[in-house]
Amino acid sequence: SAMAGFALRLFLAVVVVGACVGFSPPHLLPPLSKPHASAIRTSPPRARTTVVSSHPTMSATDKLPAGYVRRAVWRTEEPGDLKRLRLQTDTLPPPAAGEVRVAVQAVGLNFADVFTALGMYDAAPPGQPVVPGLEFAGVVEEVGERLRTKQKKVDVERSADGRKYVIKQQGQADEQGGDEGGLPARDLRPGDRVMGFTRFGAYSTHINIGTPFIRRIPDEWSYEQGASFVVQALTAWYGTMQLGAAPRARSMLVHSAAGGVGIFTLQICGMLGVTPVAIVGSAEKARFLQDSMGLKASQIIVRPGSAKEFRRKLGESLEAIGRDGFDVVMDSVAGKYFQAGYDSLAPGGRHILFGAATYTPRGDKGKVWLSPEFWLSIVPKFLSRPKLDVQHMIGENKSVAGFNLIWLTDGRTDPRELGRLIDEILQPSVRWIPPIIGKTFAFSKAVDALRYFKSGQSVGKVVLTVSEEDADRGAAR
């Protein structure tokens, strides 16, 4: 029948669209019946012991096993809508071998958090409840048993700069195995102020975290600044130094330059003597970069609405800085602004793609198939996204590199790789200005913070602050 034919064509269209935008049909279409909430809570996502461990929700009247603590978390049982984020209580077991438990004091917001809550983040566990959040700062409350044991077998001393511990003499490894890239040599103990990176789970008042992914907060920094450093600085450093070969560059185009990654990228340009051109979303942000980063007006482009106008402005900026093309493009926006940036690369130039902010929905809904925004805004942008001819890339001598640091915590990659990168950005020779905090929100206002963050109004970093009341609320529930 005509109706059956229409239904078949609609289903095939969904399949094609899903393939084009990177969503499989089971991901794109919601389940026919929603699982009972209690069934979800009693089957939490499988914890990665090197990153974060968790435990099913328990009631406030349940007696906790020894070493367990109650905590408050922001969790979405069914990603796709910011309104589905709920402040809940669950329990956290003692830190495992190679972990510490941190009482979180501040949580840094990232676009990954937005896309996770909206069901649009590939790295998030499909079809499972998830606690968003990649970076945090707080106080060590408890140290894993094995870490304490290993500390007795390592002699340490302060480094010359006095900022960290280094191994003086390595003792014989205990029977449980060798050093797994954690921080026994840094002598972590309860009361230490730390900042870190986690594969989800930072929107919580307590977290168990593998020691490769945390470092001490510089004494002069606040918790909010500590929660604003690791992900942003790592992204800027890895993108420019490892993928972009920035030490050999003379010019760099920086998208979203007034945001967290953008500000760190501009600092790297200053360290290396690279001339940047900054892309921002408003005149206010342009003035901010002039005042705080010392950029000239000719080095800043307020992002226009049309790709054609953007291309014209890139040409004007290249002329103003006396360059024929950019050696590096740091792109967190993509979409219709990608092609002009790629075309403006100099021979041998590298376009580093680490985000896709252009696909951020205007409202609270993301990958919800009944949402008009999904079909009228998000899907068309995916279907019209730029594509490159690899044969032309050979002739033009240009390259594109995409990356997402979260894959360094996938359980297959050696965790010491991420730890090595964190140590690189904390070298005394790398002189950062303290992270710039644009706006803070109470932990209980996480949804409002995400709405503000994705609006594009923020300058610097948006941070959630965890109060004693937030921590007590989790313990009392």
CSV table of C-alpha atoms in Angstrom, one decimal:
chain,number,residue,atom,x,y,z
A,1,SER,CA,0.0,0.0,0.0
A,2,ALA,CA,1.0,3.6,-0.3
A,3,MET,CA,1.2,4.0,3.5
A,4,ALA,CA,3.5,1.0,3.8
A,5,GLY,CA,5.7,2.3,1.0
A,6,PHE,CA,5.9,5.7,2.8
A,7,ALA,CA,6.8,4.0,6.0
A,8,LEU,CA,9.5,2.0,4.3
A,9,ARG,CA,11.0,5.1,2.7
A,10,LEU,CA,10.9,6.9,6.0
A,11,PHE,CA,12.8,4.1,7.7
A,12,LEU,CA,15.4,3.9,4.9
A,13,ALA,CA,15.8,7.7,5.2
A,14,VAL,CA,16.4,7.3,9.0
A,15,VAL,CA,19.0,4.6,8.2
A,16,VAL,CA,20.8,6.8,5.6
A,17,VAL,CA,20.7,9.9,7.9
A,18,GLY,CA,22.0,7.8,10.8
A,19,ALA,CA,24.9,6.6,8.6
A,20,CYS,CA,25.7,10.1,7.4
A,21,VAL,CA,25.7,11.7,10.8
A,22,GLY,CA,27.5,8.9,12.6
A,23,PHE,CA,24.4,7.6,14.5
A,24,SER,CA,23.3,4.1,14.0
A,25,PRO,CA,19.5,3.5,13.8
A,26,PRO,CA,19.3,1.9,17.3
A,27,HIS,CA,21.1,5.0,18.6
A,28,LEU,CA,18.8,7.4,16.7
A,29,LEU,CA,15.5,5.8,17.5
A,30,PRO,CA,14.3,5.7,21.1
A,31,PRO,CA,13.3,2.4,22.7
A,32,LEU,CA,9.7,1.4,22.3
A,33,SER,CA,9.3,1.2,26.1
A,34,LYS,CA,11.4,3.0,28.7
A,35,PRO,CA,13.1,0.6,31.2
A,36,HIS,CA,12.1,1.0,34.8
A,37,ALA,CA,14.3,3.5,36.6
A,38,SER,CA,15.2,1.0,39.3
A,39,ALA,CA,16.4,-1.5,36.7
A,40,ILE,CA,18.8,1.1,35.3
A,41,ARG,CA,20.2,2.1,38.7
A,42,THR,CA,20.9,-1.4,39.7
A,43,SER,CA,22.9,-1.9,36.5
A,44,PRO,CA,25.3,1.0,36.4
A,45,PRO,CA,27.9,1.5,33.6
A,46,ARG,CA,30.9,-0.8,34.0
A,47,ALA,CA,33.6,1.1,35.8
A,48,ARG,CA,37.1,1.4,34.4
A,49,THR,CA,39.3,0.7,37.4
A,50,THR,CA,42.1,3.1,36.1
A,51,VAL,CA,39.7,6.0,35.9
A,52,VAL,CA,36.6,5.9,38.1
A,53,SER,CA,34.7,3.3,40.1
A,54,SER,CA,31.1,3.5,41.2
A,55,HIS,CA,28.4,1.5,43.0
A,56,PRO,CA,24.6,1.1,42.6
A,57,THR,CA,22.3,3.6,44.2
A,58,MET,CA,21.5,2.8,47.9
A,59,SER,CA,18.9,4.4,50.1
A,60,ALA,CA,19.9,6.7,53.0
A,61,THR,CA,18.8,4.0,55.5
A,62,ASP,CA,21.1,1.3,54.1
A,63,LYS,CA,24.2,0.6,56.1
A,64,LEU,CA,27.2,1.3,54.0
A,65,PRO,CA,30.0,-1.3,53.7
A,66,ALA,CA,33.3,-0.4,55.2
A,67,GLY,CA,35.1,2.3,53.3
A,68,TYR,CA,32.1,3.3,51.1
A,69,VAL,CA,30.7,6.9,51.0
A,70,ARG,CA,27.5,8.4,49.7
A,71,ARG,CA,27.8,11.1,47.1
A,72,ALA,CA,25.7,13.4,45.0
A,73,VAL,CA,25.9,13.0,41.2
A,74,TRP,CA,24.3,14.6,38.2
A,75,ARG,CA,23.2,11.6,36.0
A,76,THR,CA,21.1,11.3,32.9
A,77,GLU,CA,19.3,7.9,32.6
A,78,GLU,CA,18.4,8.6,29.0
A,79,PRO,CA,20.7,11.1,27.2
A,80,GLY,CA,19.1,13.4,24.6
A,81,ASP,CA,17.6,16.3,26.7
A,82,LEU,CA,19.3,18.5,29.3
A,83,LYS,CA,16.0,18.3,31.3
A,84,ARG,CA,16.8,14.6,31.9
A,85,LEU,CA,19.8,15.4,34.0
A,86,ARG,CA,18.9,14.6,37.6
A,87,LEU,CA,20.7,15.2,40.8
A,88,GLN,CA,20.9,11.8,42.5
A,89,THR,CA,22.7,10.0,45.2
A,90,ASP,CA,24.7,6.8,44.9
A,91,THR,CA,27.6,5.2,46.8
A,92,LEU,CA,31.3,5.1,46.0
A,93,PRO,CA,33.5,2.1,47.1
A,94,PRO,CA,37.0,2.6,48.6
A,95,PRO,CA,39.6,3.6,46.0
A,96,ALA,CA,41.1,0.5,44.3
A,97,ALA,CA,44.8,-0.2,43.8
A,98,GLY,CA,46.3,2.8,42.0
A,99,GLU,CA,43.4,5.1,42.8
A,100,VAL,CA,42.6,7.9,45.2
A,101,ARG,CA,39.3,9.2,46.3
A,102,VAL,CA,38.9,12.9,45.8
A,103,ALA,CA,36.3,15.1,47.5
A,104,VAL,CA,35.5,17.3,44.5
A,105,GLN,CA,35.5,21.1,45.1
A,106,ALA,CA,35.1,22.3,41.5
A,107,VAL,CA,34.1,20.9,38.1
A,108,GLY,CA,35.2,22.4,34.8
A,109,LEU,CA,32.6,22.5,31.9
A,110,ASN,CA,33.5,21.3,28.4
A,111,PHE,CA,31.5,20.9,25.2
A,112,ALA,CA,31.9,17.2,25.7
A,113,ASP,CA,29.6,17.5,28.7
A,114,VAL,CA,26.9,19.2,26.6
A,115,PHE,CA,27.1,16.6,23.8
A,116,THR,CA,27.1,13.8,26.4
A,117,ALA,CA,23.9,15.0,28.0
A,118,LEU,CA,22.3,15.5,24.6
A,119,GLY,CA,23.2,12.0,23.4
A,120,MET,CA,25.5,13.3,20.7
A,121,TYR,CA,28.9,12.2,22.1
A,122,ASP,CA,30.4,9.1,20.4
A,123,ALA,CA,32.7,8.3,23.4
A,124,ALA,CA,29.7,8.0,25.9
A,125,PRO,CA,28.4,4.5,26.6
A,126,PRO,CA,25.5,4.0,24.2
A,127,GLY,CA,22.1,3.4,25.7
A,128,GLN,CA,23.3,3.6,29.3
A,129,PRO,CA,23.0,6.1,32.1
A,130,VAL,CA,25.9,8.5,32.3
A,131,VAL,CA,27.4,11.0,34.7
A,132,PRO,CA,29.0,13.8,32.6
A,133,GLY,CA,32.2,15.6,33.3
A,134,LEU,CA,35.8,15.3,32.3
A,135,GLU,CA,37.8,17.5,34.7
A,136,PHE,CA,37.7,18.4,38.3
A,137,ALA,CA,39.7,19.7,41.3
A,138,GLY,CA,39.4,18.7,44.9
A,139,VAL,CA,41.0,17.2,48.0
A,140,VAL,CA,42.4,13.7,48.4
A,141,GLU,CA,40.3,11.9,51.0
A,142,GLU,CA,41.6,8.3,50.8
A,143,VAL,CA,44.5,6.6,49.0
A,144,GLY,CA,44.2,3.1,47.5
A,145,GLU,CA,45.8,0.3,49.5
A,146,ARG,CA,48.4,-0.7,46.9
A,147,LEU,CA,49.5,2.9,46.4
A,148,ARG,CA,50.2,3.2,50.2
A,149,THR,CA,52.2,0.0,50.1
A,150,LYS,CA,54.3,1.1,47.2
A,151,GLN,CA,55.1,4.4,48.7
A,152,LYS,CA,57.1,2.6,51.4
A,153,LYS,CA,59.3,1.2,48.6
A,154,VAL,CA,60.2,4.4,46.9
A,155,ASP,CA,62.6,7.1,48.1
A,156,VAL,CA,61.7,10.5,46.8
A,157,GLU,CA,63.0,14.1,47.0
A,158,ARG,CA,61.8,17.5,45.9
A,159,SER,CA,62.7,18.6,42.4
A,160,ALA,CA,65.0,21.6,41.9
A,161,ASP,CA,62.1,23.9,41.4
A,162,GLY,CA,60.4,22.7,44.6
A,163,ARG,CA,57.1,22.0,42.9
A,164,LYS,CA,56.9,18.2,42.7
A,165,TYR,CA,58.5,15.0,44.0
A,166,VAL,CA,60.9,13.0,41.9
A,167,ILE,CA,62.3,9.4,42.4
A,168,LYS,CA,65.6,9.4,44.2
A,169,GLN,CA,66.1,5.7,44.4
A,170,GLN,CA,63.6,3.0,43.3
A,171,GLY,CA,63.2,0.1,45.7
A,172,GLN,CA,62.3,-3.4,44.7
A,173,ALA,CA,58.7,-3.6,43.4
A,174,ASP,CA,56.3,-5.5,45.7
A,175,GLU,CA,54.7,-8.8,44.8
A,176,GLN,CA,51.6,-7.1,43.4
A,177,GLY,CA,53.5,-5.8,40.3
A,178,GLY,CA,55.5,-2.9,39.1
A,179,ASP,CA,54.7,0.8,38.8
A,180,GLU,CA,51.7,1.3,36.5
A,181,GLY,CA,52.3,4.9,35.8
A,182,GLY,CA,50.6,6.3,38.8
A,183,LEU,CA,52.0,8.8,41.3
A,184,PRO,CA,53.5,6.8,44.1
A,185,ALA,CA,56.6,8.8,43.7
A,186,ARG,CA,54.6,12.0,44.3
A,187,ASP,CA,53.6,10.7,47.8
A,188,LEU,CA,49.9,11.5,47.5
A,189,ARG,CA,48.2,11.6,50.9
A,190,PRO,CA,44.9,12.8,52.3
A,191,GLY,CA,44.6,16.5,52.3
A,192,ASP,CA,46.5,17.1,49.0
A,193,ARG,CA,44.9,19.5,46.6
A,194,VAL,CA,44.7,17.9,43.2
A,195,MET,CA,43.3,18.5,39.7
A,196,GLY,CA,42.5,15.8,37.2
A,197,PHE,CA,41.0,14.3,34.0
A,198,THR,CA,38.4,11.5,34.0
A,199,ARG,CA,36.5,9.5,31.5
A,200,PHE,CA,33.1,10.9,32.5
A,201,GLY,CA,31.9,11.1,36.1
A,202,ALA,CA,33.2,14.5,37.2
A,203,TYR,CA,29.7,15.9,38.0
A,204,SER,CA,29.9,14.4,41.5
A,205,THR,CA,30.9,15.3,45.0
A,206,HIS,CA,33.3,12.4,45.3
A,207,ILE,CA,35.3,10.5,42.7
A,208,ASN,CA,37.7,7.6,42.6
A,209,ILE,CA,40.4,8.3,40.1
A,210,GLY,CA,43.5,6.5,38.8
A,211,THR,CA,46.7,8.4,39.8
A,212,PRO,CA,48.0,8.8,36.2
A,213,PHE,CA,45.3,11.3,35.6
A,214,ILE,CA,45.8,13.7,38.6
A,215,ARG,CA,48.4,16.2,39.6
A,216,ARG,CA,48.8,18.6,42.5
A,217,ILE,CA,47.2,22.1,42.0
A,218,PRO,CA,49.8,24.9,42.0
A,219,ASP,CA,49.8,26.5,45.4
A,220,GLU,CA,48.8,29.9,44.1
A,221,TRP,CA,45.8,28.5,42.1
A,222,SER,CA,42.2,28.1,43.4
A,223,TYR,CA,40.2,24.9,43.0
A,224,GLU,CA,38.2,26.7,40.2
A,225,GLN,CA,41.5,27.4,38.4
A,226,GLY,CA,42.6,23.8,38.9
A,227,ALA,CA,39.4,22.5,37.4
A,228,SER,CA,40.0,24.8,34.4
A,229,PHE,CA,43.5,23.6,33.4
A,230,VAL,CA,44.0,20.0,32.6
A,231,VAL,CA,41.6,19.4,29.7
A,232,GLN,CA,42.0,22.8,28.1
A,233,ALA,CA,45.8,23.0,28.4
A,234,LEU,CA,46.2,19.4,27.3
A,235,THR,CA,44.0,20.0,24.2
A,236,ALA,CA,45.9,23.1,23.2
A,237,TRP,CA,49.3,21.5,23.8
A,238,TYR,CA,48.5,18.2,22.1
A,239,GLY,CA,46.9,19.9,19.1
A,240,THR,CA,49.5,22.5,18.5
A,241,MET,CA,52.7,20.8,19.6
A,242,GLN,CA,52.2,17.2,18.7
A,243,LEU,CA,49.8,17.4,15.7
A,244,GLY,CA,50.4,20.9,14.5
A,245,ALA,CA,54.2,21.0,14.7
A,246,ALA,CA,53.8,24.5,16.2
A,247,PRO,CA,57.5,25.0,17.0
A,248,ARG,CA,58.1,25.2,13.2
A,249,ALA,CA,55.1,27.5,12.6
A,250,ARG,CA,55.0,31.2,11.9
A,251,SER,CA,51.2,31.8,11.9
A,252,MET,CA,48.2,30.1,13.4
A,253,LEU,CA,44.4,30.5,13.1
A,254,VAL,CA,42.6,30.0,16.4
A,255,HIS,CA,38.9,29.3,16.5
A,256,SER,CA,36.9,30.2,19.7
A,257,ALA,CA,40.0,32.0,20.9
A,258,ALA,CA,38.3,33.6,23.9
A,259,GLY,CA,37.3,30.1,25.3
A,260,GLY,CA,39.4,27.9,27.5
A,261,VAL,CA,41.3,26.0,24.8
A,262,GLY,CA,41.6,29.2,22.8
A,263,ILE,CA,43.3,31.2,25.5
A,264,PHE,CA,45.8,28.4,26.2
A,265,THR,CA,46.5,28.1,22.4
A,266,LEU,CA,47.2,31.9,22.3
A,267,GLN,CA,49.6,31.5,25.2
A,268,ILE,CA,51.5,28.7,23.3
A,269,CYS,CA,51.7,31.1,20.3
A,270,GLY,CA,53.3,33.7,22.6
A,271,MET,CA,55.8,31.2,24.0
A,272,LEU,CA,56.9,30.1,20.5
A,273,GLY,CA,56.7,33.5,18.7
A,274,VAL,CA,53.9,32.4,16.4
A,275,THR,CA,51.6,35.1,15.1
A,276,PRO,CA,48.0,34.2,15.8
A,277,VAL,CA,44.7,35.3,14.2
A,278,ALA,CA,41.9,34.8,16.7
A,279,ILE,CA,38.3,34.0,15.8
A,280,VAL,CA,35.6,35.0,18.3
A,281,GLY,CA,31.8,35.2,18.4
A,282,SER,CA,31.3,38.8,19.5
A,283,ALA,CA,32.8,42.2,19.7
A,284,GLU,CA,32.9,41.9,23.5
A,285,LYS,CA,35.1,38.9,23.2
A,286,ALA,CA,37.4,40.7,20.7
A,287,ARG,CA,37.9,43.5,23.3
A,288,PHE,CA,38.6,40.9,25.9
A,289,LEU,CA,41.4,39.4,23.8
A,290,GLN,CA,42.9,42.8,23.1
A,291,ASP,CA,42.9,43.7,26.8
A,292,SER,CA,43.9,40.3,28.3
A,293,MET,CA,46.1,38.8,25.6
A,294,GLY,CA,47.5,41.9,23.9
A,295,LEU,CA,46.2,41.1,20.4
A,296,LYS,CA,45.8,43.8,17.8
A,297,ALA,CA,42.4,44.5,16.3
A,298,SER,CA,43.8,43.3,12.9
A,299,GLN,CA,44.5,39.9,14.5
A,300,ILE,CA,40.9,39.3,15.6
A,301,ILE,CA,37.9,38.3,13.5
A,302,VAL,CA,34.4,38.4,14.8
A,303,ARG,CA,32.9,35.3,13.2
A,304,PRO,CA,30.4,36.4,10.5
A,305,GLY,CA,27.2,34.6,9.6
A,306,SER,CA,28.2,33.6,6.1
A,307,ALA,CA,31.1,31.4,5.0
A,308,LYS,CA,31.8,33.7,2.1
A,309,GLU,CA,32.3,36.7,4.4
A,310,PHE,CA,34.4,34.6,6.7
A,311,ARG,CA,36.7,33.7,3.8
A,312,ARG,CA,37.1,37.4,2.9
A,313,LYS,CA,38.0,38.3,6.5
A,314,LEU,CA,40.6,35.5,6.6
A,315,GLY,CA,42.3,37.0,3.5
A,316,GLU,CA,42.3,40.4,5.1
A,317,SER,CA,43.9,39.1,8.3
A,318,LEU,CA,46.6,37.2,6.4
A,319,GLU,CA,47.5,40.4,4.6
A,320,ALA,CA,47.6,42.3,7.8
A,321,ILE,CA,50.1,39.9,9.4
A,322,GLY,CA,52.1,39.6,6.2
A,323,ARG,CA,51.6,35.9,5.5
A,324,ASP,CA,50.3,34.0,2.5
A,325,GLY,CA,48.7,31.3,4.6
A,326,PHE,CA,48.4,29.8,8.0
A,327,ASP,CA,50.8,27.1,9.1
A,328,VAL,CA,48.3,25.7,11.7
A,329,VAL,CA,44.5,26.0,12.1
A,330,MET,CA,43.1,25.0,15.5
A,331,ASP,CA,39.4,24.3,14.8
A,332,SER,CA,36.8,23.5,17.4
A,333,VAL,CA,33.9,24.8,15.3
A,334,ALA,CA,33.9,22.9,12.0
A,335,GLY,CA,30.8,23.1,9.8
A,336,LYS,CA,30.6,25.9,7.3
A,337,TYR,CA,33.7,27.5,8.7
A,338,PHE,CA,36.0,24.6,8.0
A,339,GLN,CA,36.6,24.9,4.3
A,340,ALA,CA,37.7,28.5,4.3
A,341,GLY,CA,40.2,27.7,7.1
A,342,TYR,CA,41.5,24.7,5.3
A,343,ASP,CA,41.9,26.7,2.0
A,344,SER,CA,43.8,29.4,3.9
A,345,LEU,CA,46.5,26.9,4.9
A,346,ALA,CA,50.0,27.5,3.6
A,347,PRO,CA,51.7,24.6,1.8
A,348,GLY,CA,52.6,22.1,4.5
A,349,GLY,CA,50.0,23.5,6.8
A,350,ARG,CA,48.0,21.4,9.2
A,351,HIS,CA,44.3,21.8,10.1
A,352,ILE,CA,43.7,20.4,13.6
A,353,LEU,CA,40.1,19.5,14.3
A,354,PHE,CA,39.2,18.8,17.9
A,355,GLY,CA,35.5,19.9,18.2
A,356,ALA,CA,32.3,20.6,16.3
A,357,ALA,CA,30.6,23.4,18.2
A,358,THR,CA,28.6,24.4,15.1
A,359,TYR,CA,26.3,21.4,15.7
A,360,THR,CA,25.3,22.5,19.2
A,361,PRO,CA,21.5,22.7,19.4
A,362,ARG,CA,19.9,26.0,20.4
A,363,GLY,CA,17.5,24.4,22.9
A,364,ASP,CA,17.6,21.6,25.5
A,365,LYS,CA,17.0,18.7,23.1
A,366,GLY,CA,19.8,16.9,21.2
A,367,LYS,CA,19.4,13.4,19.6
A,368,VAL,CA,15.7,13.1,20.1
A,369,TRP,CA,14.0,11.9,17.0
A,370,LEU,CA,10.7,13.7,17.6
A,371,SER,CA,12.5,17.0,18.1
A,372,PRO,CA,12.0,19.5,15.3
A,373,GLU,CA,15.4,21.0,16.1
A,374,PHE,CA,17.1,17.7,15.5
A,375,TRP,CA,15.7,17.3,12.0
A,376,LEU,CA,15.6,20.9,10.9
A,377,SER,CA,18.9,22.1,12.4
A,378,ILE,CA,21.3,19.4,13.5
A,379,VAL,CA,20.7,16.8,10.7
A,380,PRO,CA,21.0,19.3,7.8
A,381,LYS,CA,24.3,20.6,9.2
A,382,PHE,CA,25.7,17.0,9.4
A,383,LEU,CA,24.5,16.2,5.9
A,384,SER,CA,26.1,19.4,4.5
A,385,ARG,CA,29.3,19.1,6.4
A,386,PRO,CA,32.5,19.7,4.3
A,387,LYS,CA,34.3,16.8,2.6
A,388,LEU,CA,37.8,16.7,1.2
A,389,ASP,CA,39.3,15.0,-1.8
A,390,VAL,CA,42.4,13.2,-0.5
A,391,GLN,CA,44.0,13.4,-4.0
A,392,HIS,CA,43.8,17.2,-3.9
A,393,MET,CA,45.4,17.1,-0.4
A,394,ILE,CA,48.5,15.4,-1.9
A,395,GLY,CA,48.9,18.1,-4.5
A,396,GLU,CA,48.2,20.9,-2.1
A,397,ASN,CA,50.6,19.5,0.5
A,398,LYS,CA,48.1,20.1,3.3
A,399,SER,CA,46.8,17.8,6.1
A,400,VAL,CA,44.0,17.4,8.5
A,401,ALA,CA,44.2,15.8,11.9
A,402,GLY,CA,41.3,15.1,14.2
A,403,PHE,CA,41.7,14.1,17.9
A,404,ASN,CA,39.8,13.7,21.1
A,405,LEU,CA,41.9,13.2,24.3
A,406,ILE,CA,39.2,11.1,26.0
A,407,TRP,CA,40.4,8.1,23.9
A,408,LEU,CA,43.6,8.1,26.0
A,409,THR,CA,41.4,6.8,28.8
A,410,ASP,CA,39.7,4.0,26.8
A,411,GLY,CA,41.2,1.2,28.9
A,412,ARG,CA,43.3,0.0,26.0
A,413,THR,CA,45.8,2.9,25.8
A,414,ASP,CA,48.6,2.9,28.3
A,415,PRO,CA,47.5,5.4,31.0
A,416,ARG,CA,51.1,6.6,31.3
A,417,GLU,CA,50.7,8.3,28.0
A,418,LEU,CA,48.2,10.8,29.4
A,419,GLY,CA,50.3,11.2,32.5
A,420,ARG,CA,53.3,12.0,30.3
A,421,LEU,CA,51.3,14.7,28.5
A,422,ILE,CA,50.2,16.2,31.8
A,423,ASP,CA,53.8,16.3,33.0
A,424,GLU,CA,54.8,18.1,29.8
A,425,ILE,CA,52.3,20.9,30.3
A,426,LEU,CA,53.4,21.3,34.0
A,427,GLN,CA,57.1,21.7,33.2
A,428,PRO,CA,58.5,24.8,34.9
A,429,SER,CA,59.7,26.0,31.6
A,430,VAL,CA,56.1,26.2,30.3
A,431,ARG,CA,54.8,29.4,31.9
A,432,TRP,CA,51.0,29.7,31.9
A,433,ILE,CA,49.0,32.5,33.2
A,434,PRO,CA,46.5,31.2,35.8
A,435,PRO,CA,43.4,29.9,34.1
A,436,ILE,CA,40.8,32.6,33.5
A,437,ILE,CA,37.4,31.9,35.1
A,438,GLY,CA,34.5,33.5,33.2
A,439,LYS,CA,31.6,32.4,35.4
A,440,THR,CA,30.9,30.0,38.2
A,441,PHE,CA,27.7,28.2,39.1
A,442,ALA,CA,26.7,26.2,42.2
A,443,PHE,CA,26.9,22.5,41.8
A,444,SER,CA,23.1,22.3,42.2
A,445,LYS,CA,22.7,24.5,39.1
A,446,ALA,CA,24.6,22.3,36.7
A,447,VAL,CA,21.8,22.3,34.1
A,448,ASP,CA,21.7,26.2,34.1
A,449,ALA,CA,25.5,26.2,33.8
A,450,LEU,CA,25.3,23.9,30.7
A,451,ARG,CA,22.6,26.1,29.1
A,452,TYR,CA,24.8,29.2,29.6
A,453,PHE,CA,27.9,27.4,28.4
A,454,LYS,CA,26.4,26.2,25.2
A,455,SER,CA,24.9,29.7,24.5
A,456,GLY,CA,28.4,30.9,23.4
A,457,GLN,CA,28.3,33.9,25.7
A,458,SER,CA,31.1,32.7,28.0
A,459,VAL,CA,34.6,34.0,28.1
A,460,GLY,CA,37.3,31.9,29.7
A,461,LYS,CA,36.1,28.9,31.7
A,462,VAL,CA,32.7,28.0,33.2
A,463,VAL,CA,33.0,26.1,36.5
A,464,LEU,CA,30.7,24.4,38.9
A,465,THR,CA,31.6,24.9,42.6
A,466,VAL,CA,30.9,22.2,45.1
A,467,SER,CA,30.0,23.5,48.6
A,468,GLU,CA,29.9,21.6,51.9
A,469,GLU,CA,26.1,21.7,51.6
A,470,ASP,CA,26.3,19.8,48.3
A,471,ALA,CA,28.6,17.2,49.8
A,472,ASP,CA,26.3,16.9,52.9
A,473,ARG,CA,23.3,16.6,50.6
A,474,GLY,CA,24.8,13.5,49.0
A,475,ALA,CA,25.7,12.0,52.3
A,476,ALA,CA,22.2,12.6,53.8
A,477,ARG,CA,20.1,11.3,51.0
